[in-house]
XYZ file of C-alpha atoms in Angstrom:
627
model
C -60.736 -1.749 -47.708
C -59.454 1.647 -48.035
C -57.415 3.080 -50.897
C -55.750 5.429 -48.200
C -53.627 2.068 -46.817
C -51.886 2.032 -50.334
C -51.671 5.707 -51.447
C -51.615 8.252 -48.538
C -48.291 6.821 -46.920
C -46.280 8.525 -50.098
C -47.777 12.052 -49.741
C -45.182 12.713 -47.503
C -42.080 11.849 -49.284
C -40.035 11.524 -52.843
C -40.606 8.430 -54.866
C -36.696 7.476 -55.233
C -33.205 8.860 -54.822
C -30.625 8.430 -57.435
C -27.792 5.859 -56.805
C -25.002 7.425 -54.547
C -21.516 7.710 -56.163
C -19.955 4.550 -55.784
C -16.903 4.265 -53.662
C -14.507 1.455 -55.158
C -10.851 -0.150 -54.226
C -10.317 -2.790 -56.676
C -8.428 -5.802 -55.231
C -7.677 -9.394 -55.896
C -5.573 -11.855 -53.695
C -4.362 -15.218 -54.298
C -6.653 -17.600 -52.700
C -5.248 -20.747 -54.278
C -3.605 -22.327 -50.834
C -6.580 -21.325 -49.117
C -9.077 -23.033 -51.776
C -7.749 -26.430 -51.236
C -7.183 -26.821 -55.307
C -3.618 -28.176 -55.676
C -3.130 -29.030 -59.187
C -0.072 -28.519 -61.782
C -0.850 -29.274 -65.084
C 1.604 -31.759 -67.128
C 1.635 -31.593 -71.042
C 2.979 -33.016 -74.049
C 5.373 -31.624 -76.385
C 2.880 -29.421 -78.114
C 2.633 -27.473 -74.976
C -0.984 -26.588 -75.912
C -2.142 -27.513 -71.989
C -6.142 -27.244 -71.418
C -8.830 -25.596 -69.884
C -11.154 -25.091 -66.631
C -14.827 -25.628 -66.467
C -16.832 -23.772 -63.386
C -20.228 -25.411 -63.132
C -22.856 -26.284 -60.518
C -22.688 -30.228 -60.706
C -24.500 -30.911 -57.733
C -27.168 -28.244 -58.010
C -26.148 -26.687 -54.458
C -26.039 -22.977 -55.982
C -22.234 -22.524 -55.831
C -19.612 -23.087 -58.744
C -17.621 -26.387 -58.493
C -14.600 -26.998 -60.569
C -13.343 -29.406 -63.203
C -9.865 -29.110 -64.351
C -8.525 -30.718 -67.568
C -5.262 -32.344 -67.814
C -2.733 -34.278 -70.365
C 0.447 -36.007 -70.217
C -0.909 -38.805 -67.750
C -1.989 -36.632 -65.040
C -5.669 -37.520 -64.276
C -8.667 -35.012 -64.771
C -9.985 -33.497 -61.729
C -13.209 -32.385 -60.036
C -13.506 -30.085 -57.207
C -16.586 -29.674 -55.150
C -17.308 -26.442 -53.885
C -18.171 -26.266 -49.896
C -20.013 -22.917 -50.744
C -17.207 -20.444 -49.767
C -14.661 -21.092 -52.032
C -13.043 -24.094 -50.178
C -13.015 -27.227 -52.318
C -12.771 -30.999 -51.879
C -11.396 -33.340 -54.693
C -14.313 -35.406 -55.424
C -12.729 -36.791 -58.986
C -12.507 -40.380 -57.862
C -16.259 -40.956 -56.163
C -17.848 -38.801 -59.155
C -16.576 -40.624 -62.087
C -14.603 -38.093 -63.411
C -11.034 -38.369 -62.411
C -9.836 -40.585 -65.379
C -7.034 -39.780 -67.698
C -6.635 -38.828 -71.366
C -5.565 -36.144 -73.513
C -7.906 -33.617 -72.554
C -7.908 -30.208 -74.013
C -10.656 -28.557 -72.175
C -14.147 -29.064 -70.792
C -17.655 -27.409 -71.314
C -21.016 -28.017 -69.247
C -24.373 -27.835 -70.144
C -27.782 -29.547 -69.349
C -27.748 -31.783 -73.041
C -30.848 -33.944 -71.914
C -32.893 -31.115 -70.349
C -33.129 -32.866 -66.945
C -31.903 -29.999 -64.743
C -28.298 -31.444 -64.170
C -25.313 -29.820 -66.120
C -23.694 -32.775 -68.054
C -19.897 -32.709 -69.394
C -18.071 -32.514 -72.295
C -14.376 -33.272 -72.153
C -12.634 -32.548 -75.472
C -9.435 -34.088 -76.259
C -7.100 -35.455 -79.024
C -8.995 -38.567 -80.710
C -10.617 -39.323 -77.079
C -13.306 -36.923 -76.496
C -16.058 -38.047 -74.044
C -19.652 -36.792 -72.482
C -20.698 -37.670 -69.293
C -24.002 -37.580 -68.003
C -24.652 -36.055 -64.652
C -26.761 -38.532 -62.739
C -28.054 -36.136 -60.091
C -26.520 -38.097 -57.122
C -22.876 -36.739 -57.619
C -21.814 -39.388 -59.820
C -21.159 -39.294 -63.836
C -21.935 -41.657 -66.580
C -19.809 -42.244 -69.593
C -22.329 -41.839 -72.566
C -19.711 -41.441 -74.954
C -20.190 -44.389 -77.287
C -24.115 -44.069 -77.538
C -23.923 -40.115 -78.042
C -21.650 -40.539 -81.113
C -18.703 -38.479 -79.347
C -16.408 -41.140 -80.029
C -16.062 -39.931 -83.776
C -14.968 -36.428 -82.707
C -11.276 -36.074 -83.769
C -8.716 -33.596 -81.977
C -11.220 -31.348 -80.442
C -9.781 -28.258 -79.081
C -12.880 -26.180 -78.337
C -16.671 -26.650 -78.221
C -19.842 -24.171 -78.047
C -23.456 -25.054 -77.501
C -26.597 -23.726 -78.704
C -30.193 -24.644 -79.662
C -28.995 -23.666 -83.718
C -32.431 -25.149 -85.045
C -34.696 -24.036 -82.501
C -36.094 -27.770 -81.633
C -35.516 -27.238 -78.134
C -32.710 -29.079 -77.071
C -28.852 -27.856 -77.109
C -26.561 -28.876 -80.149
C -22.838 -28.910 -80.202
C -20.214 -27.467 -82.175
C -16.767 -28.722 -82.267
C -13.744 -27.012 -83.526
C -10.903 -29.914 -84.431
C -7.399 -29.108 -85.143
C -4.515 -30.466 -87.013
C -4.610 -33.911 -88.986
C -1.401 -33.888 -91.260
C 0.985 -31.587 -92.988
C 4.216 -29.853 -91.867
C 4.370 -26.295 -90.153
C 2.910 -23.946 -91.050
C 1.046 -25.653 -93.837
C -1.049 -27.921 -91.760
C -4.374 -29.448 -93.123
C -7.206 -29.500 -90.379
C -9.484 -32.015 -89.220
C -13.020 -30.924 -90.605
C -15.058 -29.340 -87.776
C -18.276 -31.049 -86.278
C -21.918 -29.746 -85.924
C -23.420 -32.177 -83.837
C -27.202 -31.998 -83.691
C -28.981 -33.094 -80.725
C -31.535 -36.016 -81.175
C -33.024 -35.564 -78.130
C -31.826 -38.843 -76.305
C -27.994 -38.205 -75.671
C -27.184 -39.272 -78.961
C -25.913 -36.690 -82.009
C -25.484 -36.612 -85.537
C -22.839 -34.814 -87.507
C -24.366 -32.350 -89.839
C -21.562 -30.045 -90.449
C -21.037 -30.655 -93.893
C -24.936 -30.455 -94.753
C -25.078 -27.217 -92.960
C -22.187 -25.907 -94.565
C -20.066 -25.582 -91.230
C -17.239 -27.941 -91.706
C -14.491 -25.242 -92.118
C -13.459 -27.091 -95.289
C -12.505 -24.640 -98.209
C -11.035 -24.913 -101.614
C -7.417 -23.410 -100.897
C -3.772 -24.003 -102.323
C -1.959 -26.912 -100.757
C 1.652 -25.936 -100.717
C 2.452 -29.632 -99.682
C 0.651 -31.004 -102.535
C 1.571 -28.464 -104.897
C -2.111 -27.898 -106.098
C -5.622 -26.754 -104.780
C -7.545 -29.019 -102.627
C -10.302 -29.004 -100.023
C -8.490 -28.051 -96.763
C -9.931 -27.740 -93.261
C -9.377 -25.384 -90.906
C -7.010 -25.526 -88.021
C -9.466 -24.423 -85.071
C -8.993 -23.564 -82.011
C -12.073 -21.779 -80.543
C -15.829 -21.820 -81.551
C -18.753 -19.429 -80.334
C -22.384 -19.721 -80.941
C -23.845 -16.105 -80.693
C -26.361 -14.135 -82.227
C -24.698 -11.262 -83.567
C -27.321 -9.633 -85.954
C -30.254 -10.319 -83.335
C -32.476 -11.896 -85.609
C -33.299 -14.659 -83.160
C -31.052 -17.067 -84.935
C -27.795 -18.738 -83.424
C -24.810 -17.710 -85.733
C -21.460 -19.350 -85.516
C -17.802 -17.900 -85.181
C -14.776 -19.945 -85.685
C -11.185 -18.972 -84.741
C -8.234 -20.643 -86.609
C -4.738 -21.208 -85.853
C -2.345 -20.788 -88.764
C -4.816 -18.408 -90.464
C -1.984 -16.744 -92.470
C -0.838 -19.974 -94.099
C -4.289 -22.266 -94.036
C -7.605 -20.718 -93.405
C -8.529 -17.563 -91.606
C -11.333 -17.001 -89.233
C -14.855 -18.069 -90.251
C -18.004 -16.385 -89.614
C -21.376 -18.400 -90.600
C -24.655 -16.846 -90.731
C -27.513 -18.888 -89.691
C -30.176 -18.972 -92.144
C -33.033 -20.369 -90.405
C -33.389 -23.548 -92.171
C -30.638 -25.751 -90.977
C -27.899 -24.244 -93.213
C -25.550 -21.300 -92.660
C -24.060 -18.933 -95.204
C -20.309 -17.693 -94.787
C -20.180 -14.152 -94.451
C -16.567 -13.822 -93.079
C -15.150 -11.348 -95.477
C -18.211 -8.832 -95.817
C -18.539 -8.857 -91.854
C -14.828 -8.045 -91.248
C -14.195 -10.958 -89.828
C -11.919 -12.919 -92.093
C -8.879 -12.481 -90.198
C -5.788 -14.496 -90.956
C -4.330 -14.874 -87.233
C -3.419 -17.432 -85.000
C -6.535 -17.293 -82.947
C -6.674 -19.158 -79.463
C -10.116 -17.409 -78.275
C -13.527 -15.862 -78.942
C -15.637 -13.880 -76.401
C -18.322 -11.305 -76.754
C -20.053 -8.301 -74.744
C -21.658 -5.089 -75.502
C -18.361 -2.876 -74.997
C -19.756 0.283 -76.329
C -23.268 -0.055 -74.886
C -25.384 0.134 -78.393
C -27.273 -2.995 -77.642
C -24.928 -4.927 -79.949
C -22.585 -7.899 -79.246
C -19.049 -6.901 -79.846
C -16.324 -9.624 -80.193
C -12.936 -10.083 -78.818
C -10.433 -12.443 -80.320
C -7.187 -13.597 -78.425
C -4.436 -14.464 -80.784
C -0.807 -15.025 -80.946
C 0.340 -11.531 -81.773
C -1.878 -8.659 -81.874
C -5.521 -9.427 -80.268
C -8.642 -7.770 -82.083
C -11.623 -6.020 -80.799
C -14.256 -5.938 -83.322
C -17.231 -3.433 -82.625
C -20.697 -4.561 -84.079
C -22.095 -1.934 -85.995
C -25.855 -3.361 -85.852
C -25.638 -3.989 -89.871
C -23.829 -7.051 -90.356
C -20.579 -5.581 -90.050
C -17.668 -5.239 -87.332
C -14.751 -2.551 -86.938
C -11.487 -2.994 -85.438
C -10.761 -1.144 -82.341
C -8.407 -3.013 -80.212
C -5.791 -0.223 -80.500
C -8.179 2.629 -79.666
C -9.624 0.904 -76.791
C -5.947 -0.290 -75.401
C -6.697 -4.005 -75.664
C -4.319 -5.440 -78.277
C -2.093 -7.148 -75.778
C 0.450 -7.587 -78.641
C 3.819 -7.889 -77.186
C 5.423 -8.977 -74.173
C 8.968 -9.707 -72.655
C 10.888 -11.538 -75.095
C 8.527 -11.124 -78.125
C 5.030 -11.222 -79.435
C 2.512 -12.062 -76.780
C 0.641 -15.124 -76.999
C -2.972 -14.457 -75.535
C -4.920 -17.842 -75.074
C -8.351 -17.790 -72.923
C -10.092 -14.379 -72.550
C -13.305 -13.172 -71.078
C -15.453 -10.380 -69.847
C -16.452 -9.788 -66.436
C -17.544 -7.185 -64.300
C -14.951 -7.193 -61.522
C -16.320 -3.941 -59.911
C -19.705 -4.224 -60.196
C -20.081 -0.825 -62.072
C -21.941 -2.388 -65.068
C -19.412 -1.994 -67.544
C -17.640 -5.145 -69.243
C -14.193 -5.582 -67.862
C -11.606 -8.074 -69.813
C -9.423 -10.682 -68.523
C -6.645 -12.265 -70.625
C -4.763 -15.157 -70.039
C -1.118 -14.880 -71.549
C 1.643 -17.454 -71.902
C 4.461 -18.031 -74.498
C 4.013 -21.378 -76.560
C 6.641 -22.809 -74.951
C 7.291 -22.969 -71.242
C 11.005 -22.431 -70.851
C 11.500 -18.826 -71.781
C 15.206 -17.123 -71.447
C 13.452 -13.686 -70.379
C 12.056 -13.008 -67.041
C 9.525 -12.481 -66.250
C 7.535 -14.296 -68.227
C 4.641 -12.406 -69.742
C 1.736 -11.714 -67.451
C -2.055 -12.621 -67.817
C -3.872 -9.211 -67.407
C -6.887 -7.840 -66.098
C -8.088 -4.929 -68.143
C -10.743 -2.233 -66.627
C -13.398 -0.355 -68.746
C -12.541 3.063 -68.357
C -15.078 4.728 -70.802
C -13.515 5.010 -74.022
C -10.370 2.721 -72.960
C -9.424 0.066 -71.059
C -6.684 0.068 -68.288
C -4.376 -2.778 -67.331
C -4.150 -3.190 -63.724
C -0.946 -3.155 -61.765
C 0.339 -6.080 -59.374
C -0.842 -3.772 -56.770
C -4.475 -4.432 -57.748
C -4.183 -8.171 -58.708
C -1.304 -10.484 -58.826
C 0.122 -11.023 -62.231
C 0.222 -14.412 -63.170
C 3.547 -15.154 -64.812
C 2.864 -18.614 -65.207
C 2.550 -19.954 -68.722
C -1.193 -19.101 -69.152
C -3.661 -21.342 -71.119
C -7.290 -21.593 -69.974
C -9.301 -19.570 -67.544
C -12.767 -18.817 -66.341
C -14.707 -16.530 -63.713
C -17.643 -17.136 -61.357
C -18.321 -16.244 -57.988
C -16.678 -19.049 -56.120
C -16.882 -17.818 -52.501
C -20.230 -16.368 -53.141
C -19.897 -12.983 -51.870
C -21.311 -11.067 -54.676
C -18.125 -10.501 -57.068
C -16.520 -12.543 -59.769
C -13.320 -14.560 -58.877
C -10.892 -15.879 -61.642
C -9.267 -19.383 -61.796
C -6.165 -19.331 -64.060
C -4.830 -22.724 -65.722
C -1.150 -22.673 -66.279
C 1.136 -24.946 -68.429
C 3.441 -27.232 -66.422
C 2.640 -24.997 -63.514
C 0.252 -24.763 -60.527
C -3.352 -23.360 -61.205
C -4.039 -20.250 -59.345
C -7.211 -19.072 -57.821
C -7.483 -15.182 -57.552
C -10.449 -14.128 -55.357
C -11.979 -10.830 -55.761
C -11.698 -8.557 -52.520
C -13.044 -5.574 -54.196
C -14.262 -3.177 -51.709
C -17.338 -1.237 -53.311
C -20.830 0.403 -52.456
C -21.446 -1.188 -55.922
C -24.293 -3.907 -56.234
C -25.071 -6.918 -58.426
C -27.707 -8.854 -60.084
C -27.646 -12.321 -59.436
C -29.789 -14.891 -61.191
C -30.188 -18.037 -63.292
C -32.459 -18.555 -66.494
C -34.427 -21.438 -66.599
C -35.919 -22.315 -70.133
C -39.092 -24.204 -70.312
C -40.376 -23.918 -73.923
C -36.961 -24.292 -75.132
C -33.279 -25.650 -74.060
C -33.389 -25.656 -70.136
C -30.196 -23.710 -70.017
C -31.860 -20.872 -71.764
C -28.358 -20.753 -73.730
C -29.072 -18.228 -76.427
C -31.437 -16.142 -74.231
C -30.752 -12.057 -74.314
C -31.300 -10.108 -71.417
C -31.577 -6.217 -70.918
C -31.008 -5.218 -67.218
C -32.198 -1.731 -66.118
C -31.662 -0.033 -62.839
C -31.960 3.397 -61.698
C -28.567 4.421 -63.043
C -27.440 1.823 -65.238
C -28.617 -0.227 -68.433
C -26.467 -3.250 -69.697
C -27.418 -6.015 -72.107
C -25.706 -9.343 -72.781
C -26.127 -12.773 -74.504
C -26.040 -16.057 -72.452
C -23.431 -17.984 -74.122
C -21.337 -21.410 -73.515
C -18.189 -21.574 -75.249
C -15.490 -19.317 -77.142
C -12.764 -19.083 -74.332
C -10.001 -21.248 -74.799
C -10.776 -24.849 -73.534
C -12.911 -23.214 -70.616
C -16.235 -22.770 -69.516
C -17.311 -19.673 -67.008
C -19.977 -20.246 -64.434
C -23.430 -20.768 -65.437
C -25.034 -18.097 -62.621
C -25.570 -14.962 -64.194
C -23.910 -11.531 -62.302
C -24.199 -8.291 -63.531
C -23.309 -4.914 -61.794
C -25.782 -2.592 -61.162
C -23.241 0.106 -59.622
C -24.952 1.573 -56.477
C -28.322 0.690 -57.197
C -30.722 -1.017 -54.573
C -32.859 -2.843 -57.158
C -33.454 -3.874 -60.669
C -36.076 -2.010 -62.072
C -36.343 -4.309 -65.074
C -35.022 -7.552 -66.337
C -36.179 -8.041 -69.940
C -35.455 -11.662 -71.151
C -36.027 -12.838 -74.934
C -35.869 -16.289 -74.676
C -34.121 -19.070 -77.218
C -37.758 -20.085 -78.070
C -38.801 -16.415 -79.119
C -40.715 -15.641 -76.148
C -40.163 -12.445 -73.930
C -40.929 -11.977 -70.426
C -40.032 -9.155 -67.976
C -39.322 -9.182 -64.282
C -39.567 -5.769 -62.192
C -38.461 -4.809 -58.786
C -35.622 -7.723 -58.153
C -33.596 -6.946 -55.212
C -29.908 -6.418 -55.729
C -27.333 -8.639 -54.035
C -30.120 -11.615 -54.061
C -30.155 -14.627 -55.787
C -33.057 -14.987 -58.358
C -34.605 -17.902 -60.511
C -36.015 -16.431 -63.642
C -38.254 -19.539 -65.098
C -39.575 -18.933 -68.761
C -43.125 -18.118 -68.570
C -45.534 -20.380 -70.377
C -48.115 -17.385 -70.911
C -47.192 -13.999 -71.451
C -48.908 -10.468 -70.867
C -48.801 -7.782 -73.378
C -50.644 -5.275 -71.489
C -54.184 -4.459 -69.859
C -56.665 -1.800 -70.181
C -57.527 1.193 -68.443
C -58.958 0.588 -64.712
C -63.206 0.606 -64.744
C -64.320 1.239 -61.188
C -66.788 -1.059 -60.106
C -69.230 -0.043 -57.216
C -67.664 1.634 -54.171
C -64.275 -0.590 -53.500
C -63.151 -2.203 -56.786
C -62.352 -1.853 -60.213
C -61.816 -4.054 -63.069
C -58.985 -4.196 -65.582
C -58.677 -6.191 -69.117
C -55.383 -8.115 -68.954
C -54.242 -9.460 -72.561
C -52.424 -13.188 -72.128
C -50.989 -15.054 -74.617
C -50.402 -18.722 -74.254
C -47.052 -19.953 -75.466
C -46.699 -23.387 -74.590
C -48.037 -26.317 -76.554
C -50.551 -27.425 -73.877
C -53.354 -25.513 -71.990
C -52.349 -23.542 -68.861
C -54.015 -22.600 -65.891
C -52.829 -19.028 -64.761
C -52.974 -17.037 -61.703
C -52.676 -12.999 -61.393
C -50.862 -10.711 -58.737
C -50.692 -6.730 -58.374
C -48.704 -4.174 -57.095
C -49.018 -0.366 -57.113
C -45.617 1.225 -57.975
C -44.045 4.519 -57.360
C -40.187 5.091 -58.168
C -38.855 1.981 -56.429
C -41.341 1.270 -53.798
C -43.909 -1.592 -54.387
C -47.363 -2.148 -52.455
C -48.782 -5.467 -53.034
C -52.818 -5.803 -53.834
C -55.062 -8.557 -53.948
C -56.022 -9.660 -57.540
C -58.985 -11.921 -58.219
C -60.119 -13.665 -61.626
C -62.546 -16.517 -62.149
C -59.988 -19.679 -63.313
C -59.475 -19.286 -66.986
C -57.437 -21.613 -69.445
C -55.284 -20.269 -71.683
C -54.960 -22.106 -74.859
C -51.537 -22.476 -76.937
C -50.913 -19.877 -79.037
C -54.386 -18.055 -78.240
C -54.553 -14.371 -77.109
C -57.200 -14.200 -74.102
C -58.626 -11.114 -72.439
C -59.210 -11.808 -68.928
C -60.860 -9.714 -66.153
C -59.202 -9.283 -63.310
C -60.549 -7.662 -59.961
C -58.792 -5.248 -57.901
C -59.375 -3.738 -54.570
C -58.831 0.040 -55.648
C -61.981 2.292 -55.264
C -62.496 5.070 -58.181
C -61.644 7.729 -55.956
C -58.206 5.999 -55.523
C -57.421 5.764 -59.080
C -57.617 9.640 -59.578
C -55.261 10.243 -56.385
C -52.946 7.710 -58.004
C -52.899 9.360 -61.364
C -52.285 12.868 -59.848
C -49.331 11.303 -57.757
C -47.902 9.403 -60.626
C -48.418 5.940 -59.706
C -48.023 2.768 -62.039
C -49.823 -0.396 -61.786
C -48.092 -3.512 -62.186
C -49.971 -6.891 -63.228
C -48.203 -10.489 -62.952
C -49.480 -13.613 -64.431
C -48.019 -16.557 -63.291
C -48.541 -20.341 -64.646
C -48.568 -23.314 -62.943
C -45.063 -24.362 -63.521
C -43.252 -21.289 -61.839
C -42.933 -18.867 -64.825
C -44.006 -15.286 -64.381
C -44.365 -12.489 -66.510
C -44.916 -8.745 -65.415
C -46.264 -5.901 -67.172
C -46.258 -2.157 -65.630
C -47.947 1.112 -66.780
C -49.230 4.474 -65.327
C -52.473 4.684 -63.796
C -54.990 6.141 -66.428
C-alpha cells in the first residue's frame, strides 16, 4: 500500500482555515399556538405555581414536555413529534394525575436506559418508573418517596460514587408566622439500587437544620431552612459532588447553605468561608463558566437583587452581578421576583447567555406592564437585556422555565410557565453562521445519565467547559441532550470528558451540527510510542491501554492521519488481547505506513490518531505528532 495515497494529496494546500466571522441575527418567536400545547396553570393562594420538565421519555431523540400543575388541574405530558409540535399523551402515559405539584425532574434512576420522573409536591411527591413502552409506573410507596414533605426542589447526583443517582430534596415551610417560619428538614435520599431510597441527610450533615433563635418561641431551637432551590455540582473540581441550597426567608430564618462533599459520605458546611451564606429570598440556582477560567460560576435568582458569584478556583465566590449587568433587581411596581433561571447559548457563539423567569408574588398587580422575563446575552464583560424586537417579553407571572432544542433545528428554545396564565413556548429563529456541538453522554462505569460529568469542547476558535447537572432551576428541568455553540467552526477538534466514575476520555473530529452519542469507555489509552518501521510497508506502534471496568475487556483499534481538520483513515491491526481490570497493558498495533512516509509526514506536520474501542461501544482517542 503506497503512503502517497495518504500524504501527497495534502502537498498542494494548507491544513485548515480559521473560522469566518459569524453573521448573526438573533430572534425568537412565540411558537405556542403552533406547538399544540394549550396549558393554563391554576394555583392555590400561595401563588408558588410549579415548573416544566423537558426530557426524552420515549427515546426517539427529541425533548418531550411535562408540565406540573396545582389547584385541581391535572399534570400534563406532551409527546414531541420531532418538529416542536406536541401531542397530549397524559392519559395514556399514566402521568395525567392531579396533585399539589411544585415541579418535576427527570433522570434514569435505575440505570435501565429510560428516563424516570420525579414529581415534587406538598405532601404528595411521587416517583414514576419509565416502563419503556410509553407508560409510567407509580413506584412511590416502595421507593420511600411517600415520606417526602413539602418538596419544592430536587437535584440528582451520585454523591457517594456507587454508580447510581441519589436525590436531594429541598423542603419548604412547616410552621410559624411570616416571616419567621420553620421549615421541614431537607432530605438526601441515597439510592439503594432497586428504586428504593434511604434518607441519610442527618447522618451526612445536609438536612438544613441549624441552631438559631426562634422568635416564635423566644428561645434558641434547632430550625430547618425553608428551601426553594437545590443543586449538586463540584465547585472545587475535586471529583466529588458538592451541594448548594438556596433558601427563602433567608434574612429571618436560615441563609443559603453550601456543603462540601468530604468524599466519605459526609458533607461539611462551608457557606461563610466560600462567600455563599447570603440571606436572601432565593428561588433558583444555576451554573456556567461565565468568565472562561475553567471553574463553574453560580447565578442565584431571588426576590430582589440576583447574584452572580464568580468562582476563584480556591474555594471562594466573588459577587459580580452588578458589574456584569445581571442584577434583575427592580421592575414595574417594586422589587422584581426572579424564579427559574438557566444558562443557554442562544446564538451558538460558545458563550453562556442567561434566561431569567420574572414574576411578582401575586398575580394581580396594579401596575402595567407586569415585570417581563428576560433573555440576557453574553457580550464580553457584561450581559445585555434583549429588547422585544428580539424576543417577546413574556409579561405573565413567571415561575418555572426550561430550555431545549424542541424543534430539532440546532438551537435552544424556551418554555415558560406562568402562574394562572398560559404557558408559552418561544422558538429560537436566530439566523447565524455559527454552529453547534450536539451530543449525549452515556455512562457505563457510573450512573448511566453521566450526571456530574465534566466536559471541555475545543474547536478551531472556541474553548468551553461545563458540568452536566440536573436540578437548580425553580421546579424545572432542562433537556438532557447537550448543546454547545462552537461559533463558525466546522468540527470539534477535541471533546474531553471526565466521567463521574473518575475515568477520562477524548473524542476528536466530531462534525458540527451532527448529533453524537458519547459512551463512557471501559478502556482508555494514555498514549503510544514512536512509529517503528517493519519492513517496506508497515510500522509498529506500542499503545498503552488501561482497563477501567470491573471485568476483562476485549478491544479493537482504529487509526487516522491528521493534518489540521482533515482526517485519513488507516487500517490498524492487532492480535486479540484481553485488558484486565485496573491493568495497564502495552499493545502492539500494526499500521500500513512505510518508513519513508514517516519522515515525510513529520516534515509536513502530520499527527497520528489511535482509537481503542471496547465491545460495549465506548471508545477513547489519542493524538500525537508523528515522531
